[in-house]
Coordinates of C-alpha atoms in Angstrom, one line a residue:
X1087 CA 26.9 -11.3 -27.4
X1088 CA 25.9 -14.5 -29.3
X1089 CA 25.4 -14.7 -32.6
X1090 CA 21.9 -13.9 -33.8
X1091 CA 22.3 -16.3 -36.8
X1092 CA 21.7 -19.2 -35.2
X1093 CA 17.8 -20.8 -34.2
X1094 CA 16.7 -20.7 -30.6
X1095 CA 13.9 -22.5 -28.8
X1096 CA 12.1 -22.1 -25.4
X1097 CA 9.6 -22.7 -23.4
X1098 CA 7.4 -19.5 -23.3
X1099 CA 5.2 -20.9 -20.9
X1100 CA 6.0 -20.7 -17.1
X1101 CA 7.2 -24.6 -16.3
X1102 CA 4.9 -26.7 -14.3
X1103 CA 1.8 -27.9 -14.7
X1104 CA -0.6 -26.4 -17.0
X1105 CA -3.6 -26.5 -19.6
X1106 CA -1.7 -25.4 -22.6
X1107 CA 2.3 -25.5 -22.5
X1108 CA 4.3 -23.5 -26.0
X1109 CA 7.9 -24.0 -27.5
X1110 CA 8.9 -21.1 -29.5
X1111 CA 11.5 -21.9 -32.1
X1112 CA 12.9 -18.9 -33.9
X1113 CA 15.3 -18.5 -36.9
X1114 CA 16.6 -19.8 -39.9
X1115 CA 16.4 -23.8 -39.1
X1116 CA 13.0 -23.2 -37.4
X1117 CA 10.6 -24.1 -40.9
X1118 CA 13.4 -27.3 -41.2
X1119 CA 12.1 -28.0 -37.9
X1120 CA 8.7 -27.5 -38.0
X1121 CA 8.9 -29.9 -40.9
X1122 CA 10.8 -32.4 -39.2
X1123 CA 8.4 -32.5 -36.1
X1124 CA 5.2 -31.8 -38.0
X1125 CA 5.4 -33.5 -41.5
X1126 CA 4.7 -30.3 -43.4
X1127 CA 4.5 -26.8 -42.5
X1128 CA 0.7 -25.2 -41.6
X1129 CA 0.1 -21.9 -44.2
X1130 CA 1.2 -18.9 -42.4
X1131 CA -0.5 -17.4 -39.0
X1132 CA -3.2 -20.7 -39.4
X1133 CA -3.9 -22.7 -36.2
X1134 CA -4.0 -26.2 -37.2
X1135 CA -4.2 -29.9 -35.0
X1136 CA -1.1 -31.7 -35.5
X1137 CA 1.1 -34.7 -34.1
X1138 CA 4.9 -33.6 -32.9
X1139 CA 7.3 -36.2 -33.7
X1140 CA 10.3 -37.1 -32.3
X1141 CA 13.4 -38.4 -34.9
X1142 CA 12.1 -41.7 -34.9
X1143 CA 8.2 -41.2 -35.6
X1144 CA 7.5 -41.8 -32.3
X1145 CA 4.0 -39.0 -31.5
X1146 CA 5.7 -36.9 -28.5
X1147 CA 2.0 -35.0 -28.3
X1148 CA -1.1 -33.7 -30.1
X1149 CA -1.6 -30.0 -30.3
X1150 CA -1.6 -26.9 -32.1
X1151 CA 0.8 -25.5 -34.5
X1152 CA 1.7 -22.3 -36.4
X1153 CA 3.9 -21.0 -38.7
X1154 CA 5.0 -17.7 -38.8
X1155 CA 7.3 -17.3 -41.7
X1156 CA 9.7 -13.7 -41.7
X1157 CA 9.4 -11.2 -41.5
X1158 CA 5.6 -10.8 -40.5
X1159 CA 6.5 -12.5 -37.0
X1160 CA 7.0 -11.2 -33.5
X1161 CA 10.9 -11.6 -34.3
X1162 CA 11.3 -10.4 -37.7
X1163 CA 12.7 -14.4 -38.6
X1164 CA 11.1 -17.5 -39.2
X1165 CA 8.9 -18.3 -35.7
X1166 CA 7.4 -22.3 -35.2
X1167 CA 5.4 -22.5 -32.1
X1168 CA 4.1 -25.6 -30.8
X1169 CA 1.7 -25.7 -28.6
X1170 CA 0.8 -28.5 -26.7
X1171 CA -0.8 -29.8 -23.1
X1172 CA 1.7 -28.5 -20.2
X1173 CA 2.6 -30.7 -18.8
X1174 CA 6.5 -30.4 -17.6
X1175 CA 7.6 -33.7 -19.1
X1176 CA 5.8 -33.6 -22.2
X1177 CA 6.7 -29.5 -23.0
X1178 CA 10.6 -30.7 -22.6
X1179 CA 10.8 -33.4 -24.8
X1180 CA 8.9 -30.9 -27.6
X1181 CA 12.1 -28.7 -26.6
X1182 CA 14.6 -31.2 -26.3
X1183 CA 13.3 -32.2 -29.7
X1184 CA 13.8 -28.9 -31.3
X1185 CA 17.1 -28.6 -29.7
X1186 CA 18.2 -31.5 -31.3
X1187 CA 17.1 -31.0 -34.6
X1188 CA 19.5 -27.7 -34.9
X1189 CA 18.2 -25.0 -32.2
X1190 CA 20.4 -23.6 -29.6
X1191 CA 18.3 -22.5 -25.8
X1192 CA 17.6 -19.3 -26.0
X1193 CA 19.1 -17.0 -23.6
X1194 CA 16.7 -14.6 -21.0
X1195 CA 14.9 -12.3 -23.3
X1196 CA 16.6 -13.1 -26.3
X1197 CA 13.4 -13.6 -28.5
X1198 CA 12.7 -9.7 -27.6
X1199 CA 15.8 -8.7 -28.1
X1200 CA 16.3 -10.2 -31.9
X1201 CA 12.6 -8.5 -32.5
X1202 CA 14.5 -5.4 -31.6
X1203 CA 17.8 -5.8 -33.5
X1204 CA 15.2 -6.8 -36.8
X1205 CA 13.1 -3.5 -35.9
X1206 CA 9.8 -5.3 -34.9
X1207 CA 9.7 -2.9 -31.4
X1208 CA 12.2 -0.1 -30.5
X1209 CA 13.9 -0.7 -26.9
X1210 CA 11.2 1.3 -24.5
X1211 CA 8.8 -1.1 -26.6
X1212 CA 10.9 -4.2 -25.8
X1213 CA 11.1 -3.4 -22.5
X1214 CA 7.1 -2.6 -22.3
X1215 CA 6.7 -6.9 -22.7
X1216 CA 8.6 -7.4 -19.4
X1217 CA 6.5 -4.5 -17.7
X1218 CA 3.4 -5.8 -19.1
X1219 CA 4.6 -9.3 -17.8
X1220 CA 5.5 -8.2 -14.3
X1221 CA 2.4 -5.5 -13.5
X1222 CA 1.7 -5.3 -10.0
X1223 CA -1.7 -3.4 -11.1
X1224 CA -4.7 -2.8 -13.4
X1225 CA -3.3 0.7 -13.6
X1226 CA 0.4 -0.2 -14.5
X1227 CA -0.6 -3.0 -16.6
X1228 CA -2.4 0.0 -19.2
X1229 CA 0.6 2.3 -18.7
X1230 CA 2.5 -0.8 -20.0
X1231 CA 0.4 -2.1 -22.9
X1232 CA 0.5 1.7 -23.8
X1233 CA 3.8 1.9 -24.0
X1234 CA 4.1 -1.6 -26.1
X1235 CA 1.9 0.1 -28.5
X1236 CA 4.3 2.5 -29.1
X1237 CA 2.9 5.9 -27.3
X1238 CA 6.1 6.5 -25.6
X1239 CA 8.3 6.2 -28.2
X1240 CA 5.9 8.5 -29.9
X1241 CA 6.1 11.3 -27.4
X1242 CA 10.3 10.2 -27.1
X1243 CA 10.8 10.7 -31.1
X1244 CA 8.2 13.9 -31.3
X1245 CA 10.6 15.3 -28.8
X1246 CA 14.0 14.5 -30.4
X1247 CA 12.9 15.9 -34.0
X1248 CA 12.1 19.4 -32.1
X1249 CA 15.5 19.6 -30.3
X1250 CA 16.9 18.4 -33.8
X1251 CA 14.5 20.8 -35.7
X1252 CA 16.2 24.0 -33.4
X1253 CA 19.6 22.4 -34.1
X1254 CA 19.3 22.7 -37.2
X1255 CA 18.1 26.2 -37.5
X1256 CA 20.8 27.0 -34.9
X1257 CA 23.7 25.8 -36.8
X1258 CA 22.4 26.7 -40.4
X1259 CA 22.8 30.4 -38.8
X1260 CA 26.3 30.3 -37.6
X1261 CA 27.0 28.6 -40.9
X1262 CA 25.6 31.7 -42.6
X1263 CA 26.6 34.6 -40.4
X1264 CA 26.0 36.9 -43.2
X1265 CA 22.1 36.6 -42.4
X1266 CA 23.4 38.1 -38.6
X1267 CA 20.8 36.3 -36.9
X1268 CA 20.6 37.9 -33.3
X1269 CA 19.8 34.6 -31.3
X1270 CA 18.6 36.9 -28.2
X1271 CA 15.8 38.9 -30.6
X1272 CA 15.4 35.6 -32.6
X1273 CA 11.9 35.0 -31.8
X1274 CA 11.7 31.7 -33.0
X1275 CA 14.3 30.1 -30.8
X1276 CA 12.9 31.7 -28.1
X1277 CA 9.6 29.9 -28.9
X1278 CA 11.1 26.7 -30.5
X1279 CA 12.9 26.1 -26.7
X1280 CA 10.2 27.0 -24.7
X1281 CA 8.5 24.5 -27.0
X1282 CA 11.0 21.9 -26.3
X1283 CA 10.8 22.6 -22.6
X1284 CA 7.0 22.0 -22.3
X1285 CA 7.0 18.4 -23.7
X1286 CA 10.1 17.7 -21.3
X1287 CA 7.8 18.6 -18.8
X1288 CA 4.8 16.8 -19.9
X1289 CA 7.2 13.6 -20.4
X1290 CA 8.1 13.5 -16.9
X1291 CA 4.5 14.3 -15.9
X1292 CA 4.2 10.9 -17.4
X1293 CA 7.2 9.2 -16.6
X1294 CA 6.9 9.9 -12.8
X1295 CA 3.7 8.6 -12.2
X1296 CA 5.0 5.2 -14.6
X1297 CA 7.9 4.9 -12.0
X1298 CA 5.6 4.6 -9.2
X1299 CA 3.4 2.0 -10.6
X1300 CA 6.5 0.4 -11.7
X1301 CA 8.4 0.5 -8.2
X1302 CA 5.8 1.5 -5.9
X1303 CA 6.1 2.8 -2.5
X1304 CA 8.1 1.5 0.4
X1305 CA 6.4 2.4 3.6
X1306 CA 7.8 1.3 7.3
X1307 CA 5.4 1.4 10.5
X1308 CA 7.4 1.9 13.4
X1309 CA 6.9 2.9 17.1
X1310 CA 7.0 1.6 20.6
X1311 CA 5.7 -1.8 21.6
X1312 CA 2.0 -2.4 21.8
X1313 CA 1.3 0.7 19.7
X1314 CA -0.8 -1.0 17.4
X1315 CA 1.9 -1.5 14.4
X1316 CA 1.2 -5.0 13.8
X1317 CA -2.5 -4.0 13.7
X1318 CA -2.3 -1.3 11.1
X1319 CA -0.5 -3.4 9.2
X1320 CA -3.3 -6.0 9.2
X1321 CA -5.9 -3.3 8.3
X1322 CA -3.6 -2.0 5.3
X1323 CA -3.3 -5.5 4.1
X1324 CA -7.0 -6.5 4.8
X1325 CA -6.0 -9.8 6.9
X1326 CA -4.4 -11.2 9.6
X1327 CA -0.9 -10.6 8.5
X1328 CA 0.8 -10.0 11.7
X1329 CA 0.3 -11.8 14.9
X1330 CA -1.1 -9.2 17.2
X1331 CA -1.0 -10.0 21.5
X1332 CA -0.3 -7.7 24.3
X1333 CA 2.7 -8.6 25.0
X1334 CA 5.4 -5.9 24.0
X1335 CA 7.8 -7.7 21.6
X1336 CA 6.0 -9.8 19.8
X1337 CA 7.0 -9.2 16.1
X1338 CA 10.7 -9.2 16.3
X1339 CA 11.6 -9.5 12.8
X1340 CA 10.4 -7.2 10.2
X1341 CA 6.9 -8.5 8.2
X1342 CA 6.2 -7.4 4.4
X1343 CA 3.3 -7.0 2.8
X1344 CA 2.4 -5.7 -1.1
X1345 CA -0.9 -3.8 -1.1
X1346 CA -2.8 -2.6 -4.3
X1347 CA -3.7 0.9 -3.2
X1348 CA -5.7 2.3 -5.8
X1349 CA -3.3 0.9 -8.5
X1350 CA -0.1 2.2 -6.5
X1351 CA 2.3 -0.5 -5.0
X1352 CA 2.6 -0.1 -1.5
X1353 CA 5.3 -2.1 0.0
X1354 CA 4.3 -2.3 3.7
X1355 CA 6.8 -3.2 6.6
X1356 CA 6.2 -4.1 9.7
X1357 CA 8.6 -3.7 12.2
X1358 CA 9.8 -4.5 16.3
X1359 CA 9.1 -2.0 18.7
X1360 CA 11.6 0.4 19.5
X1361 CA 12.6 0.3 22.9
X1362 CA 16.0 -0.2 25.2
X1363 CA 16.3 -3.9 25.1
X1364 CA 19.2 -6.4 26.7
X1365 CA 17.8 -9.5 24.6
X1366 CA 19.7 -9.9 22.2
X1367 CA 16.9 -11.4 19.5
X1368 CA 14.7 -8.6 19.7
X1369 CA 18.1 -5.8 19.3
X1370 CA 19.2 -7.7 16.1
X1371 CA 15.1 -6.9 15.4
X1372 CA 15.1 -3.1 16.3
X1373 CA 18.5 -3.0 14.2
X1374 CA 16.9 -4.2 11.1
X1375 CA 13.9 -1.8 11.9
X1376 CA 16.6 1.1 11.7
X1377 CA 17.8 -0.3 9.0
X1378 CA 14.3 -0.7 6.9
X1379 CA 13.5 3.1 8.4
X1380 CA 16.7 4.0 6.5
X1381 CA 15.6 3.9 3.3
X1382 CA 12.1 4.4 3.5
X1383 CA 9.9 6.2 1.3
X1384 CA 8.1 7.0 4.3
X1385 CA 8.0 6.2 8.2
X1386 CA 4.6 5.5 9.5
X1387 CA 5.6 6.6 13.3
X1388 CA 2.5 4.6 15.7
X1389 CA 2.0 6.1 18.8
X1390 CA -0.5 5.2 21.6
X1391 CA -3.1 8.2 21.5
X1392 CA -4.0 7.2 25.1
X1393 CA -0.8 7.4 26.7
X1394 CA -0.4 10.9 28.6
X1395 CA 3.5 11.4 27.3
X1396 CA 4.5 9.7 23.9
X1397 CA 7.6 7.7 24.1
X1398 CA 10.9 9.0 22.8
X1399 CA 12.0 6.9 19.6
X1400 CA 15.1 7.4 17.9
X1401 CA 14.3 7.9 13.9
X1402 CA 17.0 8.2 10.9
X1403 CA 17.7 11.7 10.0
X1404 CA 16.1 13.0 6.9
X1405 CA 13.6 10.2 6.6
X1406 CA 9.9 11.6 5.9
X1407 CA 8.0 11.0 8.9
X1408 CA 4.1 10.8 9.3
X1409 CA 2.8 10.3 12.9
X1410 CA 0.0 7.6 13.0
X1411 CA -2.0 8.5 16.4
X1412 CA -3.6 5.0 16.9
X1413 CA -6.7 3.7 19.4
X1414 CA -8.4 6.9 19.3
X1415 CA -11.4 4.9 19.5
X1416 CA -10.8 4.6 23.3
X1417 CA -10.8 8.4 23.7
X1418 CA -13.8 10.8 24.1
X1419 CA -13.5 13.5 21.2
X1420 CA -15.6 12.7 18.8
X1421 CA -13.8 10.9 16.8
X1422 CA -10.1 11.0 14.8
X1423 CA -8.8 14.1 13.7
X1424 CA -5.8 15.3 11.6
X1425 CA -3.0 17.7 11.2
X1426 CA -1.8 17.1 7.3
X1427 CA -0.1 20.6 7.5
X1428 CA 1.8 19.9 10.5
X1429 CA 5.5 18.7 10.6
X1430 CA 5.4 15.9 10.8
X1431 CA 1.8 15.3 9.4
X1432 CA -0.5 13.9 12.0
X1433 CA -3.0 11.4 11.5
X1434 CA -5.7 9.9 13.7
X1435 CA -6.6 6.5 13.6
X1436 CA -8.5 3.4 15.1
X1437 CA -6.6 0.2 13.7
X1438 CA -9.3 -1.9 15.4
X1439 CA -12.5 0.2 14.0
X1440 CA -10.7 1.2 10.9
X1441 CA -11.8 4.6 11.3
X1442 CA -8.9 7.4 9.5
X1443 CA -7.5 5.2 7.6
X1444 CA -9.5 6.6 4.1
X1445 CA -7.2 9.6 5.1
X1446 CA -4.3 7.7 5.6
X1447 CA -4.6 5.9 2.2
X1448 CA -5.1 9.3 0.2
X1449 CA -2.0 10.8 2.6
X1450 CA 0.2 8.2 1.2
X1451 CA -0.9 8.7 -2.5
X1452 CA -0.5 12.7 -2.2
X1453 CA 3.0 12.0 -0.6
X1454 CA 4.3 10.8 -3.6
X1455 CA 2.1 13.0 -6.3
X1456 CA -0.1 9.8 -6.8
X1457 CA -2.7 9.8 -9.5
X1458 CA -5.3 6.6 -9.4
X1459 CA -6.4 5.9 -12.6
X1460 CA -4.1 8.5 -14.7
X1461 CA -4.8 7.9 -18.9
X1462 CA -1.5 9.6 -19.4
X1463 CA 0.7 7.7 -17.8
X1464 CA 3.2 5.7 -20.2
X1465 CA 5.2 3.0 -18.7
X1466 CA 9.2 4.3 -17.9
X1467 CA 12.1 2.5 -16.2
X1468 CA 14.3 4.5 -14.3
X1469 CA 16.8 4.7 -17.1
X1470 CA 14.5 6.1 -19.5
X1471 CA 13.5 9.1 -16.6
X1472 CA 17.4 9.1 -16.4
X1473 CA 18.0 10.0 -20.3
X1474 CA 15.2 12.6 -20.1
X1475 CA 16.8 14.1 -17.3
X1476 CA 20.0 14.4 -18.5
X1477 CA 18.4 15.6 -22.2
X1478 CA 16.8 18.4 -20.1
X1479 CA 19.7 19.3 -18.5
X1480 CA 21.7 19.8 -22.1
X1481 CA 18.6 22.0 -23.2
X1482 CA 19.0 24.1 -20.3
X1483 CA 22.3 24.3 -20.3
X1484 CA 22.3 25.8 -23.9
X1485 CA 19.7 27.9 -23.1
X1486 CA 21.5 29.8 -20.1
X1487 CA 24.7 29.8 -22.6
X1488 CA 22.2 31.4 -25.1
X1489 CA 21.1 34.5 -22.9
X1490 CA 24.3 34.5 -20.7
X1491 CA 26.9 34.8 -23.9
X1492 CA 24.9 34.9 -27.1
X1493 CA 26.7 31.8 -27.8
X1494 CA 24.7 29.6 -30.6
X1495 CA 27.9 27.4 -31.2
X1496 CA 27.1 25.9 -27.3
X1497 CA 23.6 25.4 -27.5
X1498 CA 23.9 23.5 -30.9
X1499 CA 26.2 21.7 -29.3
X1500 CA 23.6 20.8 -25.8
X1501 CA 21.2 20.2 -28.2
X1502 CA 23.6 17.7 -30.3
X1503 CA 23.6 15.4 -26.5
X1504 CA 20.2 16.0 -25.6
X1505 CA 19.6 14.2 -28.9
X1506 CA 22.0 11.6 -28.0
X1507 CA 20.6 11.2 -24.6
X1508 CA 17.3 11.0 -25.8
X1509 CA 18.3 8.5 -28.6
X1510 CA 19.1 5.8 -25.8
X1511 CA 15.5 5.6 -24.6
X1512 CA 14.0 3.8 -28.1
X1513 CA 17.6 2.7 -28.8
X1514 CA 18.7 5.1 -31.5
X1515 CA 21.6 5.3 -29.1
X1516 CA 22.6 2.0 -27.8
X1517 CA 25.5 -0.4 -27.0
X1518 CA 25.8 -4.3 -26.3
X1519 CA 26.5 -3.9 -22.7
X1520 CA 22.9 -1.8 -22.2
X1521 CA 21.3 -4.3 -24.0
X1522 CA 22.4 -7.2 -22.8
X1523 CA 21.8 -5.5 -19.1
X1524 CA 17.9 -4.9 -20.3
X1525 CA 17.3 -7.9 -22.2
X1526 CA 18.9 -10.4 -19.6
X1527 CA 15.8 -9.4 -17.0
X1528 CA 13.4 -10.6 -19.2
X1529 CA 11.8 -14.5 -19.0
X1530 CA 13.3 -16.8 -21.3
X1531 CA 10.5 -17.4 -23.8
X1532 CA 10.4 -13.7 -24.0

């Protein structure tokens, strides 16, 4: 990893044309760079209007300068921010001047990485910054903000404290056998294990919702030609995303739309009609459709409700399927009906009129256990969930060893391993490889 003694600089705003652009500098030379470009440094944490100069004394721009000396800054180092007019040329001139005065270009996520290394943020909070920037819905943004201010870290720290406390108790009993503690009969051990398992359960509930907010649900619309697949996509998207005609085989490639379903990011994929074909292009579209279905969270198999016999289509094995009987507006049956308890579930809709679409939307949320507006959700990443799962498995294994063999030593060891797994979430236990992988996905200026 690159040395953290060097001063770094980067654009903290997206490149391009805008009203304001920001160049951020962090490190021991930030003050010297500020004096060279501004003449004198502003008072700490006070925005002042200054002219930004190059080494020849020529004005580059006029804007707001902020000086935040260590340790009271985002990175914990001396930080200089220059807020100028957001043109790509002027921003590049300001950045190049900072680099000429001794800074080097920052790597992706290096500002947040330094905040973590200088104990301004833990690892879960640092990741929440990227999640907040990338949030695809208001619920996702709120969950990321809760993690950013430390709610996830607090819950994890409380769980670590509970695990550590039980481990200390068990190891003390092992080290002082004259106390003759019967682990199986000791109510305190059982109560503490029950409390730890309850804490795990609560965190799992919060992080499961967070994974949905972050990653969303992938839904593939499949079926025979002219069943109304593209019409359903357009209804879900709220506009004409796909071409709809009476000609079979209009859709030959996959079409992707990203939809906000009550805060749940929904990745909807429309596919080519499934039927035997001699057309090489259509066959490729059908192959792509099969490939998308194989990795979908749910396949919506659309059939024409007006057809007496449903077409025989082949779907990949093991994929969750919901049958969508479309065009019920053409039937004289008193409106759409549903069989959500069937296997597969059946929902009747009209993509033309929108009838049954609300039932379909609720069904999709129910399929993944999504609860809209859950105020207890904490933004978590896949690695957080994996670490929680490993920690829980260690606790469960230790509990089983205690019940089956009254093996206090094995319980203590499993609790130690659970501590290590939980430490990976906040960065109490980490490696350079892990840090490099995490921060490389950040924006350059973060």
